[in-house]
Every structure is written in C-alpha cells, then in structure tokens.
Coordinates of C-alpha atoms and ligand atoms in Angstrom, one line a residue:
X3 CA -2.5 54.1 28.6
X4 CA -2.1 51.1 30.9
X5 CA -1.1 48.7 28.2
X6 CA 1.1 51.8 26.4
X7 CA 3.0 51.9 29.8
X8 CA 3.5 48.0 30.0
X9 CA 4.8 48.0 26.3
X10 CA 7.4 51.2 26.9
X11 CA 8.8 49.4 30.4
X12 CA 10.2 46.6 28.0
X13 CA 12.4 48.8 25.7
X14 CA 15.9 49.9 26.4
X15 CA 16.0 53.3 24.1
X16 CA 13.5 56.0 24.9
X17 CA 13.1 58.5 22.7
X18 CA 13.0 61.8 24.8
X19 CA 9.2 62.1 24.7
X20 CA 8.8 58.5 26.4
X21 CA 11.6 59.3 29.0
X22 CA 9.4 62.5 29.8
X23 CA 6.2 60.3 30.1
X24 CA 8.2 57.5 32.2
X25 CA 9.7 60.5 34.6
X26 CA 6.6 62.2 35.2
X27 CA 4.7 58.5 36.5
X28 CA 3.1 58.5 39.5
X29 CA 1.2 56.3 42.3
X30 CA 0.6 52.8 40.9
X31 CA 2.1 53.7 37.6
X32 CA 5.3 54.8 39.2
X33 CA 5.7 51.6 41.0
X34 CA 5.4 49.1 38.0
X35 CA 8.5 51.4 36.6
X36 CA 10.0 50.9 40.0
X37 CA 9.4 46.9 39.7
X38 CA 10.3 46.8 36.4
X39 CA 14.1 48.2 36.9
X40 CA 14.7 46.1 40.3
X41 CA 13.5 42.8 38.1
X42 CA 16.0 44.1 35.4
X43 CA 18.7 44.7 38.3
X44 CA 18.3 41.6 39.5
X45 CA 18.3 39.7 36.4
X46 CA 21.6 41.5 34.8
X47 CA 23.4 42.1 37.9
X48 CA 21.6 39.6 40.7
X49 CA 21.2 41.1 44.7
X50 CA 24.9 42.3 44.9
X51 CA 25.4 45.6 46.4
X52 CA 29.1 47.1 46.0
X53 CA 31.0 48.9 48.6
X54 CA 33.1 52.0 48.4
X55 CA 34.5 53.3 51.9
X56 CA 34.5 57.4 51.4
X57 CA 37.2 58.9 52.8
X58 CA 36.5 63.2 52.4
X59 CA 39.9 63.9 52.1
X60 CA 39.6 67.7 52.5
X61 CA 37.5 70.6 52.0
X62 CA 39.3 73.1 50.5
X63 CA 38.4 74.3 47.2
X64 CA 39.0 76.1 44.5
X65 CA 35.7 76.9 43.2
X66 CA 32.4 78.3 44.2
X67 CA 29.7 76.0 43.3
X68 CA 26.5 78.0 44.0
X69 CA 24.9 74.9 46.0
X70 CA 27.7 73.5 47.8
X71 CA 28.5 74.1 51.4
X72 CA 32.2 73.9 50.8
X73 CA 32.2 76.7 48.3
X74 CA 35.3 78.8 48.4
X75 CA 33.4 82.1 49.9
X76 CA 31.9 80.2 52.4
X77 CA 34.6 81.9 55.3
X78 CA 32.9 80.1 58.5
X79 CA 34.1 76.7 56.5
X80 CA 37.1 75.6 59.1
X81 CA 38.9 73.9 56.1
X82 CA 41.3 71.3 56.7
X83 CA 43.1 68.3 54.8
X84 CA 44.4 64.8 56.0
X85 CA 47.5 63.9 56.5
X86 CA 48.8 61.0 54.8
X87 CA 48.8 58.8 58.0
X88 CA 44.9 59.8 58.3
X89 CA 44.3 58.6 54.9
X90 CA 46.1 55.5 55.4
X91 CA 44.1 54.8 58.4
X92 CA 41.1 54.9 56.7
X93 CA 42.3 52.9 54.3
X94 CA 43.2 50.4 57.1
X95 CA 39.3 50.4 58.7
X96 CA 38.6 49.7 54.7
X97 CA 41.0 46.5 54.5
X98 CA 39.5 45.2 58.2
X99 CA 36.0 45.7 57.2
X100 CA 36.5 43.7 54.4
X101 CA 35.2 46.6 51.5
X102 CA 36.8 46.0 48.2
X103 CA 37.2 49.4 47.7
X104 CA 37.9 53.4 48.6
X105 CA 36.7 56.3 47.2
X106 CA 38.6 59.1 47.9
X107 CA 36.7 62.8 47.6
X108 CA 37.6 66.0 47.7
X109 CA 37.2 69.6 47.6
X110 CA 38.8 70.6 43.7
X111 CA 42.2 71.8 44.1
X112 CA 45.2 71.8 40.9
X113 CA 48.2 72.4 42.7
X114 CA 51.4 70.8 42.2
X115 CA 51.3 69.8 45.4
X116 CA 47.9 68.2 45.9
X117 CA 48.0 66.4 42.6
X118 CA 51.8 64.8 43.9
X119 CA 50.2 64.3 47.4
X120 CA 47.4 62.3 46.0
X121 CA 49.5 60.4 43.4
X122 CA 51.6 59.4 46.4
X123 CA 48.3 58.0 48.2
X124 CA 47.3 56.1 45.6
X125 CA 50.8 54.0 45.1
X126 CA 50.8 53.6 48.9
X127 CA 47.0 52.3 49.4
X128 CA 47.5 50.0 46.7
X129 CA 50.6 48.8 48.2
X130 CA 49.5 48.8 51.8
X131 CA 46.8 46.6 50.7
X132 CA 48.4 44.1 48.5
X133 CA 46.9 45.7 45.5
X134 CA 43.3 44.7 46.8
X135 CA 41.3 47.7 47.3
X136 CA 40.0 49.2 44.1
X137 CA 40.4 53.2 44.0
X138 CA 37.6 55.7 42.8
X139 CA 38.9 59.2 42.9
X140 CA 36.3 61.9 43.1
X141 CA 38.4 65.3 43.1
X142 CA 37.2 67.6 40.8
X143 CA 38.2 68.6 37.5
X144 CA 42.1 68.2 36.3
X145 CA 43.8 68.5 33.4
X146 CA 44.2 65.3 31.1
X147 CA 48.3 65.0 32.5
X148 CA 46.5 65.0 35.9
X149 CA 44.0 62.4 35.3
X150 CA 46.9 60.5 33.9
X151 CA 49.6 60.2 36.3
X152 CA 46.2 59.3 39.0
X153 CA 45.6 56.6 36.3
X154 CA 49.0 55.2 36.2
X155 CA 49.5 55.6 39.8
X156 CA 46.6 52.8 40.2
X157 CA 43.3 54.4 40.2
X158 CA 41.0 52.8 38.1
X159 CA 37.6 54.8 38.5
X160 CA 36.8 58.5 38.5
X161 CA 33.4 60.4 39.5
X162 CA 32.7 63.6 37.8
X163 CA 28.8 64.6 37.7
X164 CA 28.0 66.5 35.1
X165 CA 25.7 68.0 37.7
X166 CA 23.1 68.9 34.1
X167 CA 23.1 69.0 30.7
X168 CA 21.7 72.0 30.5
X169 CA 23.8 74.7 29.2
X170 CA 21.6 77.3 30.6
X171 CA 20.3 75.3 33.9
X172 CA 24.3 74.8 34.5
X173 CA 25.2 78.7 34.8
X174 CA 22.4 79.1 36.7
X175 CA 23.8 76.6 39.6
X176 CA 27.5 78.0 39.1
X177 CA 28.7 81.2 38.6
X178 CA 29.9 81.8 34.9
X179 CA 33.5 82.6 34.5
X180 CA 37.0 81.3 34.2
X181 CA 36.9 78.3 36.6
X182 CA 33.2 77.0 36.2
X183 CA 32.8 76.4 32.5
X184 CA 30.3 73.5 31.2
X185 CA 32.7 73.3 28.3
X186 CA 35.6 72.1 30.6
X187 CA 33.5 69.9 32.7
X188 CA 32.0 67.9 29.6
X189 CA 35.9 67.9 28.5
X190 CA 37.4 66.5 31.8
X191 CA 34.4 64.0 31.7
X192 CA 35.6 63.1 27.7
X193 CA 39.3 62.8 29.0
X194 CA 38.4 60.6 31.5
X195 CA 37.1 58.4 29.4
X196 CA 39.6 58.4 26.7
X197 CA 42.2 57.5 29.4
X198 CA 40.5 54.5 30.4
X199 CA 39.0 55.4 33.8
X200 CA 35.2 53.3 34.6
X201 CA 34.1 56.9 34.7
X202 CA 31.2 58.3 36.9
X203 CA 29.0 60.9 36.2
X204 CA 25.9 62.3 37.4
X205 CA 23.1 64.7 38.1
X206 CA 21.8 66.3 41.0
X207 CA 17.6 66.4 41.0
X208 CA 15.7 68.6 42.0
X209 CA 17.6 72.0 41.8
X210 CA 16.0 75.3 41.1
X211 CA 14.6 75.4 37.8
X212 CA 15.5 72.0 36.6
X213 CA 12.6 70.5 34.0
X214 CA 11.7 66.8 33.8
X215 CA 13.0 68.0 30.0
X216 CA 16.2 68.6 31.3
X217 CA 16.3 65.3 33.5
X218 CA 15.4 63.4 30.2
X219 CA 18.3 64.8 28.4
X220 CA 20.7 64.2 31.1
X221 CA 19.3 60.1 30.8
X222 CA 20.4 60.5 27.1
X223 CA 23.6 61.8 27.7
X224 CA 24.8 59.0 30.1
X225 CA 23.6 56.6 27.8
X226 CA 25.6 58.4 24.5
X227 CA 28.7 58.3 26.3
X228 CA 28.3 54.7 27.3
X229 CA 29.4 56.0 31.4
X230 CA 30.2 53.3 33.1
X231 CA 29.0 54.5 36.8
X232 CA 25.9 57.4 37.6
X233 CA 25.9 58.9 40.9
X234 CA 22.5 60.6 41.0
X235 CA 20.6 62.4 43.6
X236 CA 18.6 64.9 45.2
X237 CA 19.5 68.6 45.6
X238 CA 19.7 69.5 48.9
X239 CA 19.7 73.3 50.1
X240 CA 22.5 74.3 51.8
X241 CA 21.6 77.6 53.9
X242 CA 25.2 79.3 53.7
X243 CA 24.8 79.4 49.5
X244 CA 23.4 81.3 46.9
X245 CA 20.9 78.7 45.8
X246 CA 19.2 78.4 49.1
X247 CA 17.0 81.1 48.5
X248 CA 15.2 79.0 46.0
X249 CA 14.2 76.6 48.6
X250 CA 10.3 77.2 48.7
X251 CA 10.3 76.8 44.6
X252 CA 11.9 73.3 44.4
X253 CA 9.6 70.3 44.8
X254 CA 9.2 68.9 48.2
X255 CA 12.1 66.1 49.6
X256 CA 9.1 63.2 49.1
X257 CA 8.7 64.9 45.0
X258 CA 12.6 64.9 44.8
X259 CA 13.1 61.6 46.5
X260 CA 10.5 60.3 44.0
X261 CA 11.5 61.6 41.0
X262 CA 15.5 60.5 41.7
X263 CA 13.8 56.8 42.0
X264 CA 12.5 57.6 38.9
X265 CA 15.6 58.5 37.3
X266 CA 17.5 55.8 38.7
X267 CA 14.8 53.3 37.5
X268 CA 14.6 54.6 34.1
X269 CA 18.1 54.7 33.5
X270 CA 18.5 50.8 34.8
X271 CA 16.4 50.1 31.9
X272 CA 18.0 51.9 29.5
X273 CA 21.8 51.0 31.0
X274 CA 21.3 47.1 32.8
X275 CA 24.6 46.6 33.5
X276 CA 26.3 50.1 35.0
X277 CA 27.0 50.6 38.4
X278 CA 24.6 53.0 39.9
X279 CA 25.5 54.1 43.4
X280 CA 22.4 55.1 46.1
X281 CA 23.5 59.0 47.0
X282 CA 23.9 59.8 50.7
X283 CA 21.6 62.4 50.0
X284 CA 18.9 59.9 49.7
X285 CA 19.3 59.5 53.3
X286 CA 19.2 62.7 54.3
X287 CA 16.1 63.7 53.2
X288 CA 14.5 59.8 53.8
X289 CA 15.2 57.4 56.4
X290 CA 14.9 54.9 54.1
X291 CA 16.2 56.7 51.4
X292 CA 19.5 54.3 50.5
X293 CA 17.4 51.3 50.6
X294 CA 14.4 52.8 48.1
X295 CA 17.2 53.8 45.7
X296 CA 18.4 50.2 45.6
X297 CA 15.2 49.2 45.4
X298 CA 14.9 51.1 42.2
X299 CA 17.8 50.2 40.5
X300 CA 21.2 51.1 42.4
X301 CA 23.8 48.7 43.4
X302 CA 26.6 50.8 44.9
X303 CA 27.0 52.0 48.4
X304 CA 29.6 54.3 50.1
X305 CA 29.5 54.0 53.6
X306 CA 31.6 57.2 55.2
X307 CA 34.7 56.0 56.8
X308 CA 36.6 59.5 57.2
X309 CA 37.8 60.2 60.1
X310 CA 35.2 61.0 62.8
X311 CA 36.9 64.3 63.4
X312 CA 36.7 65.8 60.1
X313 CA 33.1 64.9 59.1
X314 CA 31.3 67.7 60.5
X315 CA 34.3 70.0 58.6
X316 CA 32.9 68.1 55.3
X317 CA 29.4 69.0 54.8
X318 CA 28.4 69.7 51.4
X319 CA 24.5 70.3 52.4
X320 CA 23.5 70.5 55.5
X321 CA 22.3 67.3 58.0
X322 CA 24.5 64.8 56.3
X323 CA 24.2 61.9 58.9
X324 CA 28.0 62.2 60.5
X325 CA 27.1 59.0 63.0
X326 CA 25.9 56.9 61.3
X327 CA 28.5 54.9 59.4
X328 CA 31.2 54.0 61.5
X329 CA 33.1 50.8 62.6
X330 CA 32.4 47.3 62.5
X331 CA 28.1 48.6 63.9
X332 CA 27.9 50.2 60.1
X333 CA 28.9 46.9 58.7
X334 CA 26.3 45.0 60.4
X335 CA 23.5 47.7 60.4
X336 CA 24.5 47.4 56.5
X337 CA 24.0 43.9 55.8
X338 CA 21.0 44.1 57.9
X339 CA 19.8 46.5 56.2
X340 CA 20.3 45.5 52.8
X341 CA 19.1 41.8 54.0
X342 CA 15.7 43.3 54.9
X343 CA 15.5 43.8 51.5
X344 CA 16.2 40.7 49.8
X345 CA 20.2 42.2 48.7
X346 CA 23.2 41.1 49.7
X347 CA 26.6 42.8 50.1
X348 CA 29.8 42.0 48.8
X349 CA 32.7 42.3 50.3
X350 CA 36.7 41.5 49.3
X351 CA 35.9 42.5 46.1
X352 CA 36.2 45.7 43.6
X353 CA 32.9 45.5 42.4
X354 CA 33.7 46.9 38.6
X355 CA 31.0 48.2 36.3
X356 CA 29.7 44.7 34.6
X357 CA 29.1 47.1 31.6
X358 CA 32.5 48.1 31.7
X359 CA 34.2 44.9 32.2
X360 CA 32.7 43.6 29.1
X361 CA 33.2 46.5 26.6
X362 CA 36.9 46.0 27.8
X363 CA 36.9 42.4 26.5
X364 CA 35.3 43.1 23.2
X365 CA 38.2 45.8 22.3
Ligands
SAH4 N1 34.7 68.6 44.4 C1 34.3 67.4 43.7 C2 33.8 66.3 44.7 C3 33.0 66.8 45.9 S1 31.4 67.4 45.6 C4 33.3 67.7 42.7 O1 32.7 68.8 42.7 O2 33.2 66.9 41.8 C5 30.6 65.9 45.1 C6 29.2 66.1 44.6 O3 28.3 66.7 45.7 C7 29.0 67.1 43.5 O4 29.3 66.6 42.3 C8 27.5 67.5 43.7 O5 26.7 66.9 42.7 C9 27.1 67.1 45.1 N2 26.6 68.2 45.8 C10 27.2 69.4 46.1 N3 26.3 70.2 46.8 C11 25.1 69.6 46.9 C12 23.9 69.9 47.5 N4 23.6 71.0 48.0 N5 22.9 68.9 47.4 C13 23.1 67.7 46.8 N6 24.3 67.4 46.3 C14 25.3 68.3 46.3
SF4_5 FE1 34.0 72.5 45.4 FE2 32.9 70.2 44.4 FE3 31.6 71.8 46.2 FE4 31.9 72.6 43.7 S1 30.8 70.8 44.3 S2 32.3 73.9 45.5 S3 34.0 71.8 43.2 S4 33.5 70.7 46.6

C-alpha cells in the first residue's frame, strides 16, 4: 500500500477510484498527501499568497438556500445594502493596505437596479484606483447579459460554487423549484466562462449526506471545466436553517476540516497552477484553520474589510470571526501569520490564476 500511495501522489489525473482512496487517507498517510501538494504549490506557484479584500455588499436575497443564514425566510435577518460611498470606502482601506484586489459579495438579487448599481461600482473602483485593483464579483447567479455588462464594466473574475455535483445531494441542500435549479447554476458557471471571466467555483464539505463519492466527482468536474479559481470549504450549520437539524449526522469540525485539506491537496495535484483560496470557514471551525489550508495547497486569502457595521448583518453561518480582520493590525497579524509558515504575501498586485494567464496566451 505504502509504495501504491507514493506512486499515485506523482500523477496528475485520478481516475475516480484513486481520488476516493486519496480522500479517504488518514494519520501518516494523510500527511505525505498533504506534503506532497504544498511541494507541488511551491514548485508551480512558489510561497505567494494572493489577497482579495471582501467587501459583503448586502444581504438581501432572493433565494432560500437551505444552509445559508441569509436565506430569504430567515425574517430576524435585519437586511441592509451599502451605499455607494461605503463601497468606495472600502475600496479605499483596499488601495492603503496595499491588496491588489476586491472581491465584492453579495446576497443574489436580478433587479434592474442592483445589476446598474453594481455595474456603476465597478467603473468607479477601477477608476478611483487608477485601474489597479483587480475585481472578483461573487453575486449569485445572472443571466449571460448580466455577467456581460459586469465583464465590460471591468470585472475580470467571478465566484460561483457549484456548491456539489450531485444532482440529488443538490436538491437536498436547496429547495427544488423555479429559482434553485442545478441546471441553471451549471449554466451560469458555463456562461461565465464562455465570456471570459477567471471563473471560481466550489464545493462546500461536509454537508448532510455528502459521500467521499460525491467529493471525487466534484474534483473531476473542476478539473473538466479547466476552472481557473476553487473556493472550497467546510459546511457549517447555521441554527436559523433547514439543514441544521442534520448537525449530529455530519462528521465532526476536526473530520470536515480534514477532509477539506484533503480536497484542497488533491486537487493541487491534479490543477498546479489554479488559484485556490483558504475559506473563512476554515477559521471558524480551527484557529489555525486558514494557515492549514495553505499549508495544503491554497494560495488565496480574503481578509474581510466590510464595513465594521454591517458584519454582524452578514453572517452566512454562524461565529464568522467579525474582529478579526480589520485595519492596518490585520495586515500585520497576516504577514505574521503567513511568515510563520514559510509564505509570503503579495501585495500591489492582482494575483491572476497562473493557469489562467497562460491558457490566455496559447489562444
Ligand atoms: N449569494 C452568493 C454569494 C454569497 S454566499 C452565492 O450564493 O453564490 C457564498 C458562499 O457561502 C456560498 O456559495 C456557499 O458555498 C457558502 N455558504 C453558505 N452557507 C454556508 C454554510 N452554512 N456553511 C459554509 N458555507 C456556506
Ligand atoms: Fe442567498 Fe447565496 Fe445564501 Fe443562497 S448561499 S441564500 S444565494 S446568499
């Protein structure tokens, strides 16, 4: 077994069965997986760790996610939006602090409105900042015209998890009608791409149900589409939603930290040179839960700078550190942080999927 393991750990394709076997590692076998991907990290993409400041630019929403804490039933949910001179602010901290770019999130909303509001944000960040920060959106699912006019406006990246590959597993973790359909998400994700977005997508681990299987194909399916960016990470019950009443059947926060290590690991193998950003979920459930994902593979952060105000309004699950990153203190704690660990963080720059960049060239 011991030499099978060291022979599988230098491929880059896995057939399903080997992705199953790699995911389900443990103890000492589990770490060689885990030193494997950082010495492939490190070797493709060196210690750099990317920023993107997150501004949660409201939580209003249209749909009704069964895990998320800003579902639209939730009625105790005091929702509120920025205004544009809060978004610019933030966008401000982002220039001072030196991060090359924003990410700006939200709660999904289609209206004319919105979709002019945030076209208008985009144009101004871009010229408020001399064209130097790079923009991820992260705002839900929109039709192709939508995703367009973002694109043209100057956004150049887009995060979109999948959330799972599983059919079934998917209308188990969202309610099935009009506006949560796993044929529209894979869509939006497809449109993204064909616009030319690096486009993100993801997974969340853990959840109710969820198989190692199921994991394995979600691996593959990054890897098919050739996604430039995977935000991956652990479920985390919320206790306001439908899903939370699975919480004694998931595995534990040290199995679910574990096995989004895993995931992160396995998929540096498979991908070298994608942008894989350490969830802030990590750190909810492990102190040193942003490091061990970069430790495993990641190379993206997204330190919160939304306004201090609006944080506790903006809490998908429940304990999301609100304090934490703020100000010039997160900058240091950061490169502290990530210098205990032998990475380094960039700043000034956009910090583009290497994978992406180069596919560019070719075409
Ligand atoms: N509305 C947008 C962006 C905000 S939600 C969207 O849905 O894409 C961003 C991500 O938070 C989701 O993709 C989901 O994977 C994650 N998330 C939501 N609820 C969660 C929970 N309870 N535990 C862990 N992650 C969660
Ligand atoms: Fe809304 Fe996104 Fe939460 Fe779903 S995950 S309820 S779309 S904020």
């Amino acid at each position: 077994m011991e030499l099978e393991l060291n022979e599988i750990l230098t491929k880059q394709n896995f057939t399903k069965q080997e992705l199953v076997y790699l995911l389900s590692l443990e103890g000492v076998d589990m770490q060689k997986l885990l030193d494997k991907a950082l010495e492939v990290k490190l070797r493709y993409l060196d210690n750099n760790v990317h920023l993107r400041g997150l501004i949660e630019y409201s939580n209003k929403c249209r749909k009704n996610c069964l895990y998320c804490g800003l579902r639209k039933n939730i009625s105790a949910v005091n929702r509120y939006e920025l205004s544009e001179e809060e978004v610019l602010e933030c966008a401000k901290i982002a220039i001072k602090l030196h991060y090359g770019s924003i990410a700006l999130q939200s709660g999904e909303r289609q209206d004319e409105n919105f979709i002019e509001k945030i076209e208008y944000l985009i144009k101004k960040i871009k010229e408020i900042s001399d064209n130097k920060l790079g923009i991820t959106l992260s705002l839900g699912e929109q039709n192709e015209d939508t995703y367009r006019r973002w694109f043209l406006a100057g956004a150049h990246r887009y995060l979109l998890r999948i959330e799972t590959t599983n059919e079934e597993l998917f209308y188990k973790i969202h309610p099935r009608d009009l506006s949560h359909s796993f044929q529209t998400r894979k869509d939006c994700i497809d449109a993204l791409l064909n616009i030319g977005y690096q486009t993100g997508t993801g997974v969340m681990i853990g959840l109710p149900f969820q198989t190692v299987e199921d994991l394995a194909e979600d691996l593959l399916y990054f890897k098919r589409k050739e996604i430039a960016m995977v935000g991956m990470g652990p479920f985390i019950p919320h206790p306001d939603t439908p899903l939370y009443k699975f919480k004694d059947i998931i595995p534990p926060n040290e199995k679910r930290m574990a096995m989004t290590m895993k995931m992160i690991a396995v998929l540096r193998l498979m991908m070298p040179e994608i942008n894989m950003v350490s969830a802030t979920a990590n750190q909810t459930i492990d102190e040193f839960g942003r490091e061990k994902a970069i430790l495993s593979g990641a190379n993206v952060i997204m330190p919160n700078i939304s306004p201090k105000q609006s944080r506790k309004e903006y809490l998908i699950y429940p304990d999301k550190d609100t304090v934490k990153d703020s100000g010039e203190w997160c900058s240091n704690s950061l490169d502290n942080r990530m210098s205990s660990i032998n990475h380094k963080v960039l700043y000034d720059e956009w910090g583009d999927s290497v994978a992406f960049t180069k596919r560019q060239i070719k075409r």
